[in-house]
Amino acid sequence: MTFASTVLFALMLAVPSLEQARRHYLRLEYDQALASLEEARRAAAGEAAQLSEAWLIEGYVNVALDREGDALAAFQKALRLIPGVGPEASVSPKIRLLFERAAKAESERAERRRRASVRLDPPDLPPVAESPIDVIAEVAGAHEASSARLRLAD
């Protein structure tokens, strides 16, 4: 048993619904797998490794159901929780290909976020503001047409 499979086994013991979801997936019981994954995410309550594993399995199920967009979204959620996570070695080439697409998209998103900058252009202010002042903040690179309006009051 490899270290990664040992960790996955321990995670599934910690959240039984995660193991149930995996069993349903392997038995091609996709609706039951999705229901177990909902329960697993609730039971994981903020545990990144367990949540990431749940999103990976949900990606596998969505690939099997030919829900490519949902699979990509699930894989990206897994990657956001644990950036180095990946599918098991035994997954199908179709799953591996979709996961690689999700990883590339997530990497590009993370790069855009790293390059994002915030520029504030406050108006010329009198020594003491007597009424609310609008300050426009532009967030470049984070999302197309992103901007924020801040309102300062004395």
PDB file of C-alpha atoms in Angstrom:
ATOM      1  CA  MET A   1       0.000   0.000   0.000  1.00  0.00           C
ATOM      2  CA  THR A   2       1.475   3.337  -1.027  1.00  0.00           C
ATOM      3  CA  PHE A   3       1.551   6.351   1.273  1.00  0.00           C
ATOM      4  CA  ALA A   4      -1.142   8.115  -0.783  1.00  0.00           C
ATOM      5  CA  SER A   5      -3.491   5.118  -0.647  1.00  0.00           C
ATOM      6  CA  THR A   6      -2.856   4.791   3.098  1.00  0.00           C
ATOM      7  CA  VAL A   7      -3.827   8.442   3.582  1.00  0.00           C
ATOM      8  CA  LEU A   8      -6.952   7.997   1.432  1.00  0.00           C
ATOM      9  CA  PHE A   9      -7.933   4.904   3.419  1.00  0.00           C
ATOM     10  CA  ALA A  10      -7.536   6.828   6.688  1.00  0.00           C
ATOM     11  CA  LEU A  11      -9.645   9.681   5.295  1.00  0.00           C
ATOM     12  CA  MET A  12     -12.416   7.341   4.328  1.00  0.00           C
ATOM     13  CA  LEU A  13     -12.441   5.791   7.792  1.00  0.00           C
ATOM     14  CA  ALA A  14     -12.783   9.262   9.281  1.00  0.00           C
ATOM     15  CA  VAL A  15     -15.826  10.029   7.099  1.00  0.00           C
ATOM     16  CA  PRO A  16     -17.772   6.790   6.450  1.00  0.00           C
ATOM     17  CA  SER A  17     -20.000   8.460   3.854  1.00  0.00           C
ATOM     18  CA  LEU A  18     -16.868   9.096   1.770  1.00  0.00           C
ATOM     19  CA  GLU A  19     -16.178   5.354   1.686  1.00  0.00           C
ATOM     20  CA  GLN A  20     -19.852   4.728   0.873  1.00  0.00           C
ATOM     21  CA  ALA A  21     -19.622   7.193  -2.014  1.00  0.00           C
ATOM     22  CA  ARG A  22     -16.529   5.425  -3.345  1.00  0.00           C
ATOM     23  CA  ARG A  23     -18.275   2.029  -3.118  1.00  0.00           C
ATOM     24  CA  HIS A  24     -21.357   3.384  -4.919  1.00  0.00           C
ATOM     25  CA  TYR A  25     -19.140   4.851  -7.631  1.00  0.00           C
ATOM     26  CA  LEU A  26     -17.311   1.543  -8.136  1.00  0.00           C
ATOM     27  CA  ARG A  27     -20.666  -0.277  -8.338  1.00  0.00           C
ATOM     28  CA  LEU A  28     -21.879   2.255 -10.937  1.00  0.00           C
ATOM     29  CA  GLU A  29     -24.543   3.512  -8.509  1.00  0.00           C
ATOM     30  CA  TYR A  30     -24.028   7.137  -9.402  1.00  0.00           C
ATOM     31  CA  ASP A  31     -27.128   8.696  -7.825  1.00  0.00           C
ATOM     32  CA  GLN A  32     -26.318   7.015  -4.504  1.00  0.00           C
ATOM     33  CA  ALA A  33     -22.694   8.102  -4.850  1.00  0.00           C
ATOM     34  CA  LEU A  34     -23.743  11.737  -5.294  1.00  0.00           C
ATOM     35  CA  ALA A  35     -26.044  11.531  -2.265  1.00  0.00           C
ATOM     36  CA  SER A  36     -23.235  10.038  -0.152  1.00  0.00           C
ATOM     37  CA  LEU A  37     -20.881  12.772  -1.332  1.00  0.00           C
ATOM     38  CA  GLU A  38     -23.294  15.461  -0.117  1.00  0.00           C
ATOM     39  CA  GLU A  39     -23.296  13.773   3.276  1.00  0.00           C
ATOM     40  CA  ALA A  40     -19.499  13.361   3.207  1.00  0.00           C
ATOM     41  CA  ARG A  41     -18.977  17.078   2.587  1.00  0.00           C
ATOM     42  CA  ARG A  42     -21.234  17.942   5.523  1.00  0.00           C
ATOM     43  CA  ALA A  43     -19.427  15.437   7.758  1.00  0.00           C
ATOM     44  CA  ALA A  44     -15.983  16.682   6.681  1.00  0.00           C
ATOM     45  CA  ALA A  45     -16.849  20.149   8.057  1.00  0.00           C
ATOM     46  CA  GLY A  46     -13.835  22.100   6.852  1.00  0.00           C
ATOM     47  CA  GLU A  47     -11.325  19.223   6.632  1.00  0.00           C
ATOM     48  CA  ALA A  48      -9.583  20.090   3.364  1.00  0.00           C
ATOM     49  CA  ALA A  49      -8.250  16.599   2.602  1.00  0.00           C
ATOM     50  CA  GLN A  50     -11.648  14.951   3.046  1.00  0.00           C
ATOM     51  CA  LEU A  51     -13.464  17.666   1.128  1.00  0.00           C
ATOM     52  CA  SER A  52     -10.931  17.462  -1.678  1.00  0.00           C
ATOM     53  CA  GLU A  53     -11.364  13.693  -1.897  1.00  0.00           C
ATOM     54  CA  ALA A  54     -15.151  14.126  -2.006  1.00  0.00           C
ATOM     55  CA  TRP A  55     -14.821  16.586  -4.895  1.00  0.00           C
ATOM     56  CA  LEU A  56     -12.484  14.197  -6.743  1.00  0.00           C
ATOM     57  CA  ILE A  57     -14.978  11.344  -6.445  1.00  0.00           C
ATOM     58  CA  GLU A  58     -17.766  13.682  -7.555  1.00  0.00           C
ATOM     59  CA  GLY A  59     -15.651  14.499 -10.596  1.00  0.00           C
ATOM     60  CA  TYR A  60     -15.295  10.772 -11.370  1.00  0.00           C
ATOM     61  CA  VAL A  61     -19.066  10.300 -11.080  1.00  0.00           C
ATOM     62  CA  ASN A  62     -19.769  13.275 -13.328  1.00  0.00           C
ATOM     63  CA  VAL A  63     -17.359  11.956 -15.954  1.00  0.00           C
ATOM     64  CA  ALA A  64     -19.219   8.634 -15.872  1.00  0.00           C
ATOM     65  CA  LEU A  65     -22.505  10.506 -16.331  1.00  0.00           C
ATOM     66  CA  ASP A  66     -21.046  12.539 -19.247  1.00  0.00           C
ATOM     67  CA  ARG A  67     -21.408  15.782 -17.287  1.00  0.00           C
ATOM     68  CA  GLU A  68     -18.125  17.273 -18.400  1.00  0.00           C
ATOM     69  CA  GLY A  69     -18.749  20.775 -17.040  1.00  0.00           C
ATOM     70  CA  ASP A  70     -19.741  19.440 -13.615  1.00  0.00           C
ATOM     71  CA  ALA A  71     -16.697  17.151 -13.589  1.00  0.00           C
ATOM     72  CA  LEU A  72     -14.352  20.025 -14.410  1.00  0.00           C
ATOM     73  CA  ALA A  73     -15.928  22.170 -11.674  1.00  0.00           C
ATOM     74  CA  ALA A  74     -15.610  19.349  -9.111  1.00  0.00           C
ATOM     75  CA  PHE A  75     -11.951  18.753 -10.009  1.00  0.00           C
ATOM     76  CA  GLN A  76     -11.215  22.475  -9.727  1.00  0.00           C
ATOM     77  CA  LYS A  77     -12.818  22.577  -6.272  1.00  0.00           C
ATOM     78  CA  ALA A  78     -10.617  19.667  -5.210  1.00  0.00           C
ATOM     79  CA  LEU A  79      -7.549  21.500  -6.507  1.00  0.00           C
ATOM     80  CA  ARG A  80      -8.490  24.733  -4.715  1.00  0.00           C
ATOM     81  CA  LEU A  81      -8.616  22.847  -1.433  1.00  0.00           C
ATOM     82  CA  ILE A  82      -5.355  20.953  -1.985  1.00  0.00           C
ATOM     83  CA  PRO A  83      -3.352  22.303  -4.947  1.00  0.00           C
ATOM     84  CA  GLY A  84      -1.262  19.140  -5.441  1.00  0.00           C
ATOM     85  CA  VAL A  85      -4.153  16.682  -5.333  1.00  0.00           C
ATOM     86  CA  GLY A  86      -4.616  14.340  -8.260  1.00  0.00           C
ATOM     87  CA  PRO A  87      -6.627  11.376  -9.414  1.00  0.00           C
ATOM     88  CA  GLU A  88      -5.614   7.857  -8.526  1.00  0.00           C
ATOM     89  CA  ALA A  89      -3.270   6.110 -10.931  1.00  0.00           C
ATOM     90  CA  SER A  90      -5.979   3.606 -11.882  1.00  0.00           C
ATOM     91  CA  VAL A  91      -8.510   6.133 -13.242  1.00  0.00           C
ATOM     92  CA  SER A  92      -9.598   6.015 -16.848  1.00  0.00           C
ATOM     93  CA  PRO A  93      -7.846   8.092 -19.498  1.00  0.00           C
ATOM     94  CA  LYS A  94     -11.036  10.163 -19.881  1.00  0.00           C
ATOM     95  CA  ILE A  95     -10.963  11.103 -16.182  1.00  0.00           C
ATOM     96  CA  ARG A  96      -7.247  11.853 -16.348  1.00  0.00           C
ATOM     97  CA  LEU A  97      -7.724  14.086 -19.419  1.00  0.00           C
ATOM     98  CA  LEU A  98     -10.557  16.063 -17.810  1.00  0.00           C
ATOM     99  CA  PHE A  99      -8.610  16.369 -14.569  1.00  0.00           C
ATOM    100  CA  GLU A 100      -5.605  17.730 -16.483  1.00  0.00           C
ATOM    101  CA  ARG A 101      -7.881  20.308 -18.158  1.00  0.00           C
ATOM    102  CA  ALA A 102      -9.234  21.307 -14.745  1.00  0.00           C
ATOM    103  CA  ALA A 103      -5.712  21.538 -13.328  1.00  0.00           C
ATOM    104  CA  LYS A 104      -4.631  23.776 -16.214  1.00  0.00           C
ATOM    105  CA  ALA A 105      -7.677  26.033 -15.786  1.00  0.00           C
ATOM    106  CA  GLU A 106      -7.107  26.222 -12.045  1.00  0.00           C
ATOM    107  CA  SER A 107      -3.435  27.034 -12.562  1.00  0.00           C
ATOM    108  CA  GLU A 108      -4.370  29.855 -14.960  1.00  0.00           C
ATOM    109  CA  ARG A 109      -6.942  31.178 -12.464  1.00  0.00           C
ATOM    110  CA  ALA A 110      -4.372  31.146  -9.679  1.00  0.00           C
ATOM    111  CA  GLU A 111      -1.871  32.963 -11.913  1.00  0.00           C
ATOM    112  CA  ARG A 112      -4.444  35.655 -12.752  1.00  0.00           C
ATOM    113  CA  ARG A 113      -5.101  36.110  -9.048  1.00  0.00           C
ATOM    114  CA  ARG A 114      -1.353  36.410  -8.339  1.00  0.00           C
ATOM    115  CA  ARG A 115      -1.019  39.083 -11.026  1.00  0.00           C
ATOM    116  CA  ALA A 116      -4.094  41.017  -9.906  1.00  0.00           C
ATOM    117  CA  SER A 117      -3.418  44.474  -8.592  1.00  0.00           C
ATOM    118  CA  VAL A 118      -5.505  47.030  -6.806  1.00  0.00           C
ATOM    119  CA  ARG A 119      -5.233  50.720  -7.611  1.00  0.00           C
ATOM    120  CA  LEU A 120      -7.000  53.321  -5.510  1.00  0.00           C
ATOM    121  CA  ASP A 121      -7.606  56.782  -6.839  1.00  0.00           C
ATOM    122  CA  PRO A 122      -8.911  58.817  -3.910  1.00  0.00           C
ATOM    123  CA  PRO A 123     -10.156  62.297  -4.711  1.00  0.00           C
ATOM    124  CA  ASP A 124      -8.389  65.334  -3.299  1.00  0.00           C
ATOM    125  CA  LEU A 125      -9.659  65.536   0.237  1.00  0.00           C
ATOM    126  CA  PRO A 126     -10.172  68.575   2.408  1.00  0.00           C
ATOM    127  CA  PRO A 127      -8.531  68.279   5.859  1.00  0.00           C
ATOM    128  CA  VAL A 128     -11.814  67.027   7.331  1.00  0.00           C
ATOM    129  CA  ALA A 129     -14.523  65.422   5.245  1.00  0.00           C
ATOM    130  CA  GLU A 130     -17.944  66.805   5.940  1.00  0.00           C
ATOM    131  CA  SER A 131     -19.876  64.367   3.787  1.00  0.00           C
ATOM    132  CA  PRO A 132     -19.316  60.848   2.421  1.00  0.00           C
ATOM    133  CA  ILE A 133     -16.510  60.568  -0.128  1.00  0.00           C
ATOM    134  CA  ASP A 134     -16.530  58.114  -3.027  1.00  0.00           C
ATOM    135  CA  VAL A 135     -13.291  56.252  -3.684  1.00  0.00           C
ATOM    136  CA  ILE A 136     -13.158  54.072  -6.773  1.00  0.00           C
ATOM    137  CA  ALA A 137     -10.992  50.956  -6.600  1.00  0.00           C
ATOM    138  CA  GLU A 138     -10.150  49.029  -9.730  1.00  0.00           C
ATOM    139  CA  VAL A 139      -9.032  45.417  -9.378  1.00  0.00           C
ATOM    140  CA  ALA A 140      -7.044  44.619 -12.478  1.00  0.00           C
ATOM    141  CA  GLY A 141      -6.590  41.060 -13.626  1.00  0.00           C
ATOM    142  CA  ALA A 142      -8.811  39.371 -11.041  1.00  0.00           C
ATOM    143  CA  HIS A 143     -11.911  39.288 -13.212  1.00  0.00           C
ATOM    144  CA  GLU A 144     -12.975  41.117 -16.307  1.00  0.00           C
ATOM    145  CA  ALA A 145     -14.603  44.433 -15.505  1.00  0.00           C
ATOM    146  CA  SER A 146     -13.932  44.072 -11.785  1.00  0.00           C
ATOM    147  CA  SER A 147     -14.266  47.218  -9.782  1.00  0.00           C
ATOM    148  CA  ALA A 148     -15.385  48.223  -6.330  1.00  0.00           C
ATOM    149  CA  ARG A 149     -16.829  51.419  -4.917  1.00  0.00           C
ATOM    150  CA  LEU A 150     -15.797  52.293  -1.390  1.00  0.00           C
ATOM    151  CA  ARG A 151     -17.671  54.884   0.579  1.00  0.00           C
ATOM    152  CA  LEU A 152     -15.844  56.691   3.368  1.00  0.00           C
ATOM    153  CA  ALA A 153     -17.647  58.765   5.931  1.00  0.00           C
ATOM    154  CA  ASP A 154     -16.311  60.947   8.741  1.00  0.00           C
TER     155      ASP A 154
END
